[in-house]
Amino acid sequence: MEGESRMSAETIQKTPAPGEEGGEMPAILRIRLSKKVDCEKQCPEWECLQPSQFDKVWVVGELEEGRVSEPSLQMLTPGLELAKKLYTSLEAVLIGGDREALEKAAREMIYHGAERVHIIHSEALREYMAEVYARVLAAYAHKHRPDVMLFPATMRGRELAPYVANTLRAGITADCIRFDVDEKTGDVDMIRPPFAAIMLAYIKTPTRRPQIGTARPNVFPKPPRDETREGELLWARAEDYGVPRPRSRVLRVERIEKKEIPIEKAEVIVSGGKGVGTHEGFQMLERLAELLGGVVGGSRKAVDMGLVPYERQVGQTGKTVRARLYIAVGISGAAQHTVGIRECGTVVAINKDPEAPIFQHADYGVVADWKEVVTELIRILETGEEV
Amino acid sequence: MSLEMMVGIKWVPNTQNVRFDPKTGTLIREGVPSIVNPADLDAVELALKVKDTYGGRVRVITMAPPSAVKGIEHVIGMGVDAGVLVTDRVFAGADTLATSYVLSQAIKKLGLPDLLFFGQETIDSSTAHIPAQVASWLDLPYVYYVDRVEEVNREEGYAVVRRKLEDRYEWVRVELPAVIAAALKSQVPRPVRLSEKLRFHRDKPLQTLTNKDLGLDPRCVGLRGSPTIVAKVTWMPEVPRKRQVFKGDAREAARWLVKKLAEEGILVREDGRWRVRVA
Ligand SMILES: Cc1cc2nc3c(=O)[nH]c(=O)nc-3n(C[C@H](O)[C@H](O)[C@H](O)COP(=O)(O)OP(=O)(O)OC[C@H]3O[C@@H](n4cnc5c(N)ncnc54)[C@H](O)[C@@H]3O)c2cc1C
Ligand SMILES: Nc1ncnc2c1ncn2[C@@H]1O[C@H](COP(=O)(O)O)[C@@H](O)[C@H]1O
């Protein structure tokens, strides 16, 4: 199994479009194959390669405690969409030192939509070190030339992706919330909110490949799992790509005990803002959350006031959440906050200001003093009273 | 020789009160005051703490228009020894690759410090790219999310830092020179002292580097050296929501909410109790 199967990035294989047999080469492929970069205009520090030499969409997966992480699986959703639009295939890449865990993770990636999984393995990679993993990944990508590389913007992804991108002298766009393909140029649009979350910027990398992007956990849903799906595992020896001597190592680890479920996994979130104002207020939200089997989150102002830990901040610089029920209490609904609740099922807002923007982002809004409403909600839930 | 530290800082518009031109989708910069990127103050504080313990020198470096001198003045007020302003028209419009390239070349020219600190991310782009990119350009080891520097041993060429991840702390031994990105909100930056600021005006501990000094190919810097381009900007599409609003008595409101959530199938009442129905 060791020894890597060769793939050729040079020859882009024509995949017939859905419903199409053989037929003409789709326009987007023609465009991609004929794309030319003027090397004279490029920075000579950067190797000038033609975009047509690159193919495939890669999702770089990560293992968490020996298992493939949820955010890695979520990235297969935009990966699949891009692969379809680019008429190419979706592949996953895993790197590490535990064969069994890697193989299991690879199968999960296949069950969730990857057609092929590259597994870069070495005993020397048992321990995760950002710099070492990033360099091996960069060398691997340099050889196999994917057109697109997607990373989950987990803590690991956020430290790996820019190093990989830089080593390849490729462009990178962080925290995308959508990906698309420009039909005219064949370039991927990496779509992200710049600055404030009111606008969306379409960012392209017309002259460099791979096109690298990240998205935060929960921005995309996980594709459906299908255990009957089959795919190819391509084992590679990390040593063939050069495993650098690690210049850092972990001396010691100390777990941070967490009794509550992390906010990004919660089904119900009761989130408080500046309007809640005090620790006592947040204790009431805790009680409500408990009755609903959920957890408490907060706006940035609530975090800044020390009422909620930063790990529970919802929004652009906090977490994107996908709760079935999101209750915003005393939160005004700034764009940087509401960008984090786009994926929530039902949104409830309680705010005393009828003009608060949060009502535009809510399914059910209540204009009232939060304390009275929450007190009553707690009472109804505690007593089980009919309404 | 004593310990050399450098911190990358950015002078950013204070986005807390930023306004947009809805027609062009661009930022209205006029009248928006700038500040030192908050996360960079964590990095400065981390470096100053190391200096408190081991001595040495802390310098800051920023690639920015000349107005960023104000930011350098601010951190010198905190106790930073000196600042380097990397500025040139050709550097304008850079994405993170081109920015990190210029910063790296400037740092190389100044001589690699033992510890090169960065903030975790900026409030105006929040990519968290620069620390890793600079590490890649300079071929240095790098550690993200650092909330403590436990030990620095210059003679033996290593430091021990603690990094804070979601579920654990890790103590990492890293060889010097190294790039360190400070964990967000991990420090309480010390206040600016007037006496220190006066030192800035008296001693002018400020060095300016332009592309005359660095001699970089214009194709590698600024807009031209940036592989990413902003092709267009649009409004964020809205998520369709029901937008039903209840005004009136708070107790009535609570009953209305429970009713609505029951209609949605989120709440169910069974055996005289309300509970959330699991999906
Ligand atoms: C780059 C950047 C990133 C940001 N990232 C985030 C982010 O990730 N997450 C985030 O949340 N914010 C973020 N922000 C900040 C954001 O712009 C807002 O400032 C913040 O969300 C406001 O928090 P808030 O709604 O709690 O406070 P406020 O805006 O002050 O709103 C408080 C609300 O409480 C209501 N209220 C007061 N008293 C009562 C009462 N008794 N009963 C009912 N209602 C009451 C008020 O009517 C008001 O609407 C970011 C900003 C920037 C510039
Ligand atoms: N123009 C710049 N000059 C110096 N340091 C910078 C600059 N831009 C970013 N940085 C540093 O890199 C960190 C991460 O920035 P970013 O990758 O833009 O989110 C910041 O917190 C700064 O420490």
Short mmCIF file of N, CA, C and O in Angstrom, two decimals, chain A residues 252-317:
data_model
loop_
_atom_site.label_atom_id
_atom_site.label_comp_id
_atom_site.label_asym_id
_atom_site.label_seq_id
_atom_site.Cartn_x
_atom_site.Cartn_y
_atom_site.Cartn_z
N ARG A 252 4.38 19.61 27.30
CA ARG A 252 3.38 19.24 28.30
C ARG A 252 2.02 19.76 27.85
O ARG A 252 1.94 20.77 27.16
N VAL A 253 0.99 19.02 28.22
CA VAL A 253 -0.37 19.43 27.86
C VAL A 253 -1.22 19.45 29.12
O VAL A 253 -1.08 18.58 29.98
N GLU A 254 -2.06 20.43 29.22
CA GLU A 254 -2.99 20.45 30.35
C GLU A 254 -4.39 20.69 29.80
O GLU A 254 -4.63 21.68 29.11
N ARG A 255 -5.28 19.76 30.09
CA ARG A 255 -6.66 19.88 29.58
C ARG A 255 -7.37 21.00 30.29
O ARG A 255 -7.20 21.20 31.49
N ILE A 256 -8.18 21.72 29.58
CA ILE A 256 -9.06 22.70 30.21
C ILE A 256 -10.39 21.99 30.37
O ILE A 256 -11.02 21.61 29.38
N GLU A 257 -10.78 21.76 31.61
CA GLU A 257 -12.02 21.02 31.85
C GLU A 257 -13.21 21.83 31.38
O GLU A 257 -13.35 23.00 31.71
N LYS A 258 -14.04 21.22 30.60
CA LYS A 258 -15.23 21.90 30.10
C LYS A 258 -16.42 21.03 30.43
O LYS A 258 -16.47 19.88 30.04
N LYS A 259 -17.36 21.60 31.17
CA LYS A 259 -18.52 20.78 31.46
C LYS A 259 -19.61 20.99 30.42
O LYS A 259 -20.38 20.11 30.11
N GLU A 260 -19.63 22.17 29.86
CA GLU A 260 -20.70 22.46 28.90
C GLU A 260 -20.30 22.09 27.48
O GLU A 260 -19.12 22.06 27.15
N ILE A 261 -21.30 21.85 26.66
CA ILE A 261 -21.00 21.62 25.25
C ILE A 261 -20.53 22.94 24.63
O ILE A 261 -21.02 24.01 24.97
N PRO A 262 -19.57 22.85 23.71
CA PRO A 262 -19.13 24.07 23.06
C PRO A 262 -20.28 24.70 22.27
O PRO A 262 -21.14 23.99 21.74
N ILE A 263 -20.27 26.01 22.21
CA ILE A 263 -21.39 26.74 21.62
C ILE A 263 -21.61 26.37 20.15
O ILE A 263 -22.73 26.34 19.66
N GLU A 264 -20.50 26.02 19.46
CA GLU A 264 -20.65 25.71 18.04
C GLU A 264 -21.37 24.39 17.81
O GLU A 264 -21.74 24.06 16.70
N LYS A 265 -21.53 23.61 18.88
CA LYS A 265 -22.23 22.33 18.72
C LYS A 265 -23.62 22.37 19.34
O LYS A 265 -24.36 21.39 19.26
N ALA A 266 -23.98 23.49 19.97
CA ALA A 266 -25.24 23.54 20.73
C ALA A 266 -26.45 23.61 19.81
O ALA A 266 -26.42 24.25 18.77
N GLU A 267 -27.51 22.95 20.23
CA GLU A 267 -28.79 22.96 19.48
C GLU A 267 -29.63 24.17 19.87
O GLU A 267 -30.43 24.65 19.10
N VAL A 268 -29.46 24.59 21.12
CA VAL A 268 -30.19 25.76 21.61
C VAL A 268 -29.19 26.72 22.25
O VAL A 268 -28.36 26.30 23.06
N ILE A 269 -29.28 27.98 21.85
CA ILE A 269 -28.38 28.97 22.44
C ILE A 269 -29.21 30.16 22.94
O ILE A 269 -30.03 30.71 22.22
N VAL A 270 -28.99 30.50 24.20
CA VAL A 270 -29.56 31.72 24.74
C VAL A 270 -28.41 32.71 24.83
O VAL A 270 -27.46 32.51 25.59
N SER A 271 -28.48 33.76 24.02
CA SER A 271 -27.35 34.65 23.90
C SER A 271 -27.70 36.01 24.48
O SER A 271 -28.78 36.54 24.24
N GLY A 272 -26.79 36.55 25.27
CA GLY A 272 -27.06 37.83 25.91
C GLY A 272 -26.14 38.92 25.41
O GLY A 272 -25.01 38.67 25.02
N GLY A 273 -26.65 40.14 25.45
CA GLY A 273 -25.85 41.29 25.04
C GLY A 273 -25.70 42.29 26.15
O GLY A 273 -25.99 42.00 27.31
N LYS A 274 -25.30 43.48 25.75
CA LYS A 274 -25.07 44.54 26.72
C LYS A 274 -26.35 44.84 27.49
O LYS A 274 -26.32 45.23 28.66
N GLY A 275 -27.50 44.65 26.80
CA GLY A 275 -28.77 44.92 27.45
C GLY A 275 -29.02 44.06 28.68
O GLY A 275 -29.76 44.45 29.58
N VAL A 276 -28.39 42.90 28.74
CA VAL A 276 -28.56 42.04 29.91
C VAL A 276 -27.71 42.57 31.06
O VAL A 276 -28.11 42.54 32.22
N GLY A 277 -26.54 43.02 30.66
CA GLY A 277 -25.80 43.92 31.54
C GLY A 277 -25.05 43.42 32.75
O GLY A 277 -24.00 43.95 33.07
N THR A 278 -25.56 42.42 33.45
CA THR A 278 -24.92 42.03 34.71
C THR A 278 -24.76 40.51 34.81
O THR A 278 -25.38 39.76 34.07
N HIS A 279 -23.93 40.10 35.76
CA HIS A 279 -23.76 38.67 36.02
C HIS A 279 -25.07 38.04 36.46
O HIS A 279 -25.40 36.93 36.06
N GLU A 280 -25.82 38.77 37.28
CA GLU A 280 -27.11 38.25 37.75
C GLU A 280 -28.02 38.01 36.55
O GLU A 280 -28.70 36.99 36.45
N GLY A 281 -28.01 38.96 35.62
CA GLY A 281 -28.80 38.81 34.41
C GLY A 281 -28.41 37.56 33.65
O GLY A 281 -29.26 36.78 33.21
N PHE A 282 -27.10 37.34 33.55
CA PHE A 282 -26.66 36.16 32.81
C PHE A 282 -26.99 34.87 33.54
O PHE A 282 -27.16 33.82 32.91
N GLN A 283 -27.08 34.94 34.87
CA GLN A 283 -27.50 33.74 35.59
C GLN A 283 -28.92 33.35 35.21
O GLN A 283 -29.25 32.17 35.10
N MET A 284 -29.74 34.36 34.96
CA MET A 284 -31.10 34.05 34.51
C MET A 284 -31.07 33.40 33.13
O MET A 284 -31.83 32.46 32.84
N LEU A 285 -30.19 33.91 32.27
CA LEU A 285 -30.08 33.29 30.94
C LEU A 285 -29.59 31.84 31.06
O LEU A 285 -30.03 30.97 30.32
N GLU A 286 -28.68 31.62 32.02
CA GLU A 286 -28.20 30.25 32.27
C GLU A 286 -29.37 29.33 32.61
O GLU A 286 -29.46 28.20 32.13
N ARG A 287 -30.23 29.83 33.47
CA ARG A 287 -31.39 29.03 33.89
C ARG A 287 -32.29 28.73 32.69
O ARG A 287 -32.73 27.60 32.51
N LEU A 288 -32.54 29.73 31.90
CA LEU A 288 -33.39 29.53 30.72
C LEU A 288 -32.74 28.51 29.78
O LEU A 288 -33.39 27.58 29.27
N ALA A 289 -31.43 28.67 29.58
CA ALA A 289 -30.71 27.75 28.69
C ALA A 289 -30.80 26.32 29.22
O ALA A 289 -31.03 25.37 28.46
N GLU A 290 -30.65 26.19 30.52
CA GLU A 290 -30.70 24.87 31.14
C GLU A 290 -32.06 24.22 30.90
O GLU A 290 -32.15 23.05 30.53
N LEU A 291 -33.12 25.00 31.07
CA LEU A 291 -34.46 24.47 30.87
C LEU A 291 -34.69 24.06 29.41
O LEU A 291 -35.51 23.20 29.11
N LEU A 292 -33.96 24.69 28.52
CA LEU A 292 -34.12 24.39 27.09
C LEU A 292 -33.06 23.40 26.61
O LEU A 292 -32.94 23.13 25.42
N GLY A 293 -32.25 22.92 27.52
CA GLY A 293 -31.18 21.99 27.15
C GLY A 293 -30.12 22.65 26.28
O GLY A 293 -29.51 22.00 25.43
N GLY A 294 -29.92 23.92 26.50
CA GLY A 294 -28.97 24.64 25.66
C GLY A 294 -27.84 25.28 26.45
O GLY A 294 -27.63 24.94 27.61
N VAL A 295 -27.13 26.19 25.80
CA VAL A 295 -26.01 26.86 26.45
C VAL A 295 -26.15 28.37 26.25
O VAL A 295 -26.92 28.84 25.42
N VAL A 296 -25.35 29.11 27.03
CA VAL A 296 -25.38 30.56 26.94
C VAL A 296 -24.25 31.06 26.05
O VAL A 296 -23.14 30.54 26.08
N GLY A 297 -24.57 32.05 25.24
CA GLY A 297 -23.55 32.72 24.42
C GLY A 297 -23.67 34.21 24.63
O GLY A 297 -24.43 34.65 25.50
N GLY A 298 -22.94 34.98 23.83
CA GLY A 298 -23.05 36.42 24.02
C GLY A 298 -22.53 37.22 22.86
O GLY A 298 -21.87 36.69 21.95
N SER A 299 -22.84 38.50 22.89
CA SER A 299 -22.33 39.43 21.89
C SER A 299 -20.93 39.86 22.32
O SER A 299 -20.49 39.57 23.43
N ARG A 300 -20.27 40.58 21.45
CA ARG A 300 -18.93 41.02 21.80
C ARG A 300 -18.95 41.96 22.98
O ARG A 300 -18.06 41.93 23.83
N LYS A 301 -19.96 42.81 23.03
CA LYS A 301 -20.00 43.72 24.18
C LYS A 301 -20.14 42.95 25.48
O LYS A 301 -19.54 43.31 26.49
N ALA A 302 -20.94 41.90 25.46
CA ALA A 302 -21.08 41.08 26.67
C ALA A 302 -19.75 40.44 27.04
O ALA A 302 -19.39 40.34 28.21
N VAL A 303 -19.00 40.03 26.01
CA VAL A 303 -17.68 39.44 26.25
C VAL A 303 -16.74 40.50 26.81
O VAL A 303 -16.04 40.28 27.80
N ASP A 304 -16.77 41.67 26.19
CA ASP A 304 -15.89 42.75 26.66
C ASP A 304 -16.20 43.16 28.10
O ASP A 304 -15.34 43.59 28.84
N MET A 305 -17.47 43.01 28.48
CA MET A 305 -17.86 43.35 29.85
C MET A 305 -17.53 42.22 30.83
O MET A 305 -17.81 42.32 32.02
N GLY A 306 -16.99 41.15 30.31
CA GLY A 306 -16.60 40.04 31.17
C GLY A 306 -17.77 39.17 31.61
O GLY A 306 -17.67 38.42 32.58
N LEU A 307 -18.88 39.25 30.90
CA LEU A 307 -20.07 38.50 31.31
C LEU A 307 -20.10 37.10 30.68
O LEU A 307 -20.78 36.21 31.17
N VAL A 308 -19.39 36.96 29.59
CA VAL A 308 -19.34 35.70 28.86
C VAL A 308 -17.89 35.48 28.43
O VAL A 308 -17.23 36.44 28.04
N PRO A 309 -17.39 34.22 28.52
CA PRO A 309 -16.03 33.99 28.03
C PRO A 309 -15.96 34.15 26.50
O PRO A 309 -16.94 33.90 25.80
N TYR A 310 -14.79 34.54 26.04
CA TYR A 310 -14.61 34.79 24.61
C TYR A 310 -14.97 33.58 23.75
O TYR A 310 -15.49 33.73 22.63
N GLU A 311 -14.73 32.36 24.25
CA GLU A 311 -15.07 31.16 23.47
C GLU A 311 -16.55 31.11 23.13
O GLU A 311 -16.97 30.33 22.30
N ARG A 312 -17.36 31.91 23.85
CA ARG A 312 -18.80 31.85 23.62
C ARG A 312 -19.32 33.09 22.90
O ARG A 312 -20.51 33.34 22.86
N GLN A 313 -18.40 33.85 22.35
CA GLN A 313 -18.83 35.01 21.57
C GLN A 313 -19.35 34.56 20.21
O GLN A 313 -18.72 33.77 19.52
N VAL A 314 -20.51 35.10 19.86
CA VAL A 314 -21.11 34.78 18.57
C VAL A 314 -20.86 35.93 17.62
O VAL A 314 -21.03 37.09 17.99
N GLY A 315 -20.45 35.62 16.41
CA GLY A 315 -20.30 36.68 15.41
C GLY A 315 -19.00 36.60 14.64
O GLY A 315 -18.27 35.62 14.73
N GLN A 316 -18.76 37.66 13.93
CA GLN A 316 -17.65 37.72 12.98
C GLN A 316 -16.31 37.36 13.62
O GLN A 316 -15.53 36.62 13.04
N THR A 317 -16.04 37.90 14.78
CA THR A 317 -14.77 37.59 15.43
C THR A 317 -14.95 36.55 16.52
O THR A 317 -14.06 36.29 17.30
#
